[in-house]
């Protein structure tokens, strides 16, 4: 199967007729071809977006909202097809695609379709000066959205929905590793009546197609989710062009467990926080710190639960852990397990590839738990982004806080405790953009989302995203 770029409401082959293979992670076979787009394709997408902007930016909020909500409804009515496509393209269990990825993509459009009707700007009466200041928040023009492979449609739409809700036109690129649901989105947008050129989707490699979006002198803002290294590279290009930048990058998130927690709830959720989506969620709690008094018990109970996880073909409804996204990624994750062993890490379970009958070339890896004795080791400092977690005991709150913060990342953190004072102390001091207490991944789309330190710059979500995708203009009138 060949997919095409979506430009000006129509589907096009890449101008140079260059194509990339698309692999099915469940069996390692090529099952499709995607455009290897050049800067000319990006330019065509830009021209379409630029032409659409004057009319779209003047479209009433009611009308924009109606179209976004229609896209959301169409995604919901095509849930099964989208979920099957996502699961095949990414390797994630179908149950996860059906319950999380596609419903959330639909919700992104519904949420921002509603949010834009409530978005307001400020006014300030300058008392004593007979003047009033007010702020216009105007759409920026053409903006770029670049997203990764782990939650393909979920993260792609997390950017596109607020960008178009705010009145911008978009040139977007999904990861070339998982382009399929973004391709399907084009038809949904046409069916929902999104005017041509408002959203343009260009497929291809990050280093060429993505780079062309970032380098484009008239694309005014870039919303990027991906690895920290790529984020640094993009920031260097975008800074001298004075582009607005939102960077959602990697994480190495602590999961801190105190002995006074609700143990059963913690155990169940910690398994999810460790291995959901094969551990390929930027918010996964990959460093588990357990209070020494319950460490032994936790170790036995956790390993028992992890061993019960069913690794299997993504399309099987009972699969808990599917295939990793690519061969290269599987090899990278395996190499980190070897590094951990050399650093005296003890593999308590997993650590090996899994062969599934009839799908011998699929990218399956057993959920892996590694016991370590220091936070300074590579496996606890670098993002693995796979079904691998570490665990170690701690004795005091001060000690665990120090270890939790002693990484370059600062995306999310989880704390398990029923002690309110401790909760307040830790949440005040943890260096993370998102902190969950006695839960994980409970998301409310109104909240600011993003990371500190090497986990990114800026916040998306709720009105923060609408602020990002608009330019604030202050007007002062003396009367
Ligand atoms: P990458 O940084 O490799 O890629 C992300 C996107 O950027 C892809 O579409 C990629 O294209 C593109 N890209 C790569 N190079 C360039 C470039 N020079 N210019 C423009 N675009 C480029 O990340 P992954 O896809 O490997 O995703 C995994 C990473 O994403 C992890 O580090 C994870 O933590 C992070 N992430 C962060 C989240 C957050 O909210 N903070 C959420 C989810 C993931 P292509 O793939 O086609 O090369």
PDB file of N, CA, C and O in Angstrom, residues 257 288-296 298-299 371-375 390-396 399-400 403:
ATOM      1  N   UNK A 257       7.914   5.293  45.823  1.00  0.00           N
ATOM      2  CA  UNK A 257       6.919   4.510  46.568  1.00  0.00           C
ATOM      3  C   UNK A 257       7.256   4.496  48.057  1.00  0.00           C
ATOM      4  O   UNK A 257       8.324   4.007  48.463  1.00  0.00           O
ATOM      5  N   UNK A 288      12.169   3.275  39.447  1.00  0.00           N
ATOM      6  CA  UNK A 288      11.312   2.999  40.608  1.00  0.00           C
ATOM      7  C   UNK A 288      12.169   3.036  41.879  1.00  0.00           C
ATOM      8  O   UNK A 288      13.156   2.308  41.990  1.00  0.00           O
ATOM      9  N   UNK A 289      11.766   3.911  42.804  1.00  0.00           N
ATOM     10  CA  UNK A 289      12.457   4.009  44.098  1.00  0.00           C
ATOM     11  C   UNK A 289      11.476   3.544  45.186  1.00  0.00           C
ATOM     12  O   UNK A 289      10.368   4.092  45.284  1.00  0.00           O
ATOM     13  N   UNK A 290      11.885   2.571  45.985  1.00  0.00           N
ATOM     14  CA  UNK A 290      10.958   1.979  46.959  1.00  0.00           C
ATOM     15  C   UNK A 290      11.532   2.128  48.365  1.00  0.00           C
ATOM     16  O   UNK A 290      12.716   1.817  48.597  1.00  0.00           O
ATOM     17  N   UNK A 291      10.694   2.564  49.294  1.00  0.00           N
ATOM     18  CA  UNK A 291      11.156   2.723  50.678  1.00  0.00           C
ATOM     19  C   UNK A 291      11.656   1.364  51.186  1.00  0.00           C
ATOM     20  O   UNK A 291      11.006   0.324  50.977  1.00  0.00           O
ATOM     21  N   UNK A 292      12.809   1.377  51.848  1.00  0.00           N
ATOM     22  CA  UNK A 292      13.512   0.135  52.201  1.00  0.00           C
ATOM     23  C   UNK A 292      12.641  -0.862  52.976  1.00  0.00           C
ATOM     24  O   UNK A 292      12.725  -2.068  52.755  1.00  0.00           O
ATOM     25  N   UNK A 293      11.752  -0.346  53.842  1.00  0.00           N
ATOM     26  CA  UNK A 293      10.967  -1.256  54.694  1.00  0.00           C
ATOM     27  C   UNK A 293      10.014  -2.146  53.882  1.00  0.00           C
ATOM     28  O   UNK A 293       9.604  -3.203  54.361  1.00  0.00           O
ATOM     29  N   UNK A 294       9.640  -1.748  52.676  1.00  0.00           N
ATOM     30  CA  UNK A 294       8.748  -2.613  51.882  1.00  0.00           C
ATOM     31  C   UNK A 294       9.440  -3.094  50.600  1.00  0.00           C
ATOM     32  O   UNK A 294       8.807  -3.667  49.707  1.00  0.00           O
ATOM     33  N   UNK A 295      10.723  -2.862  50.509  1.00  0.00           N
ATOM     34  CA  UNK A 295      11.427  -3.180  49.254  1.00  0.00           C
ATOM     35  C   UNK A 295      11.336  -4.665  48.883  1.00  0.00           C
ATOM     36  O   UNK A 295      10.984  -5.029  47.762  1.00  0.00           O
ATOM     37  N   UNK A 296      11.619  -5.536  49.868  1.00  0.00           N
ATOM     38  CA  UNK A 296      11.631  -6.987  49.581  1.00  0.00           C
ATOM     39  C   UNK A 296      10.261  -7.457  49.116  1.00  0.00           C
ATOM     40  O   UNK A 296      10.129  -8.215  48.158  1.00  0.00           O
ATOM     41  N   UNK A 298       7.811  -5.648  47.859  1.00  0.00           N
ATOM     42  CA  UNK A 298       7.485  -5.062  46.554  1.00  0.00           C
ATOM     43  C   UNK A 298       8.187  -5.841  45.431  1.00  0.00           C
ATOM     44  O   UNK A 298       7.600  -6.140  44.393  1.00  0.00           O
ATOM     45  N   UNK A 299       9.445  -6.162  45.682  1.00  0.00           N
ATOM     46  CA  UNK A 299      10.226  -6.851  44.642  1.00  0.00           C
ATOM     47  C   UNK A 299       9.543  -8.173  44.254  1.00  0.00           C
ATOM     48  O   UNK A 299       9.349  -8.452  43.068  1.00  0.00           O
ATOM     49  N   UNK A 371      17.472  -4.507  38.857  1.00  0.00           N
ATOM     50  CA  UNK A 371      17.768  -3.972  40.198  1.00  0.00           C
ATOM     51  C   UNK A 371      19.140  -3.299  40.143  1.00  0.00           C
ATOM     52  O   UNK A 371      20.108  -3.887  39.658  1.00  0.00           O
ATOM     53  N   UNK A 372      19.184  -2.081  40.655  1.00  0.00           N
ATOM     54  CA  UNK A 372      20.451  -1.346  40.620  1.00  0.00           C
ATOM     55  C   UNK A 372      20.784  -0.853  42.027  1.00  0.00           C
ATOM     56  O   UNK A 372      19.922  -0.905  42.920  1.00  0.00           O
ATOM     57  N   UNK A 373      22.010  -0.374  42.207  1.00  0.00           N
ATOM     58  CA  UNK A 373      22.344   0.107  43.554  1.00  0.00           C
ATOM     59  C   UNK A 373      22.807   1.560  43.586  1.00  0.00           C
ATOM     60  O   UNK A 373      23.245   2.057  44.594  1.00  0.00           O
ATOM     61  N   UNK A 374      22.714   2.219  42.428  1.00  0.00           N
ATOM     62  CA  UNK A 374      23.044   3.649  42.416  1.00  0.00           C
ATOM     63  C   UNK A 374      22.241   4.348  41.325  1.00  0.00           C
ATOM     64  O   UNK A 374      21.980   3.768  40.269  1.00  0.00           O
ATOM     65  N   UNK A 375      21.884   5.577  41.585  1.00  0.00           N
ATOM     66  CA  UNK A 375      21.145   6.368  40.593  1.00  0.00           C
ATOM     67  C   UNK A 375      22.078   6.930  39.522  1.00  0.00           C
ATOM     68  O   UNK A 375      21.629   7.423  38.497  1.00  0.00           O
ATOM     69  N   UNK A 390      14.044   0.241  36.183  1.00  0.00           N
ATOM     70  CA  UNK A 390      15.006  -0.116  37.229  1.00  0.00           C
ATOM     71  C   UNK A 390      14.324   0.040  38.575  1.00  0.00           C
ATOM     72  O   UNK A 390      13.334   0.776  38.695  1.00  0.00           O
ATOM     73  N   UNK A 391      14.857  -0.650  39.585  1.00  0.00           N
ATOM     74  CA  UNK A 391      14.350  -0.417  40.935  1.00  0.00           C
ATOM     75  C   UNK A 391      15.490  -0.442  41.939  1.00  0.00           C
ATOM     76  O   UNK A 391      16.473  -1.148  41.761  1.00  0.00           O
ATOM     77  N   UNK A 392      15.336   0.393  42.950  1.00  0.00           N
ATOM     78  CA  UNK A 392      16.317   0.401  44.053  1.00  0.00           C
ATOM     79  C   UNK A 392      15.643   0.938  45.318  1.00  0.00           C
ATOM     80  O   UNK A 392      14.659   1.681  45.239  1.00  0.00           O
ATOM     81  N   UNK A 393      16.165   0.542  46.494  1.00  0.00           N
ATOM     82  CA  UNK A 393      15.555   1.012  47.746  1.00  0.00           C
ATOM     83  C   UNK A 393      16.074   2.388  48.156  1.00  0.00           C
ATOM     84  O   UNK A 393      17.146   2.798  47.706  1.00  0.00           O
ATOM     85  N   UNK A 394      15.299   3.064  48.989  1.00  0.00           N
ATOM     86  CA  UNK A 394      15.801   4.305  49.606  1.00  0.00           C
ATOM     87  C   UNK A 394      15.409   4.306  51.082  1.00  0.00           C
ATOM     88  O   UNK A 394      14.466   3.610  51.470  1.00  0.00           O
ATOM     89  N   UNK A 395      16.124   5.121  51.868  1.00  0.00           N
ATOM     90  CA  UNK A 395      15.843   5.153  53.313  1.00  0.00           C
ATOM     91  C   UNK A 395      15.113   6.408  53.762  1.00  0.00           C
ATOM     92  O   UNK A 395      14.240   6.350  54.618  1.00  0.00           O
ATOM     93  N   UNK A 396      15.459   7.550  53.180  1.00  0.00           N
ATOM     94  CA  UNK A 396      14.840   8.797  53.666  1.00  0.00           C
ATOM     95  C   UNK A 396      14.261   9.606  52.508  1.00  0.00           C
ATOM     96  O   UNK A 396      14.655   9.437  51.353  1.00  0.00           O
ATOM     97  N   UNK A 399      16.903  11.648  50.757  1.00  0.00           N
ATOM     98  CA  UNK A 399      17.721  10.848  49.847  1.00  0.00           C
ATOM     99  C   UNK A 399      16.975  10.612  48.522  1.00  0.00           C
ATOM    100  O   UNK A 399      17.539  10.791  47.435  1.00  0.00           O
ATOM    101  N   UNK A 400      15.704  10.252  48.606  1.00  0.00           N
ATOM    102  CA  UNK A 400      14.980   9.928  47.369  1.00  0.00           C
ATOM    103  C   UNK A 400      14.712  11.200  46.548  1.00  0.00           C
ATOM    104  O   UNK A 400      14.734  11.169  45.311  1.00  0.00           O
ATOM    105  N   UNK A 403      17.834  11.885  44.585  1.00  0.00           N
ATOM    106  CA  UNK A 403      18.013  10.973  43.441  1.00  0.00           C
ATOM    107  C   UNK A 403      16.990  11.274  42.340  1.00  0.00           C
ATOM    108  O   UNK A 403      17.319  11.250  41.152  1.00  0.00           O
TER     109      UNK A 403
END
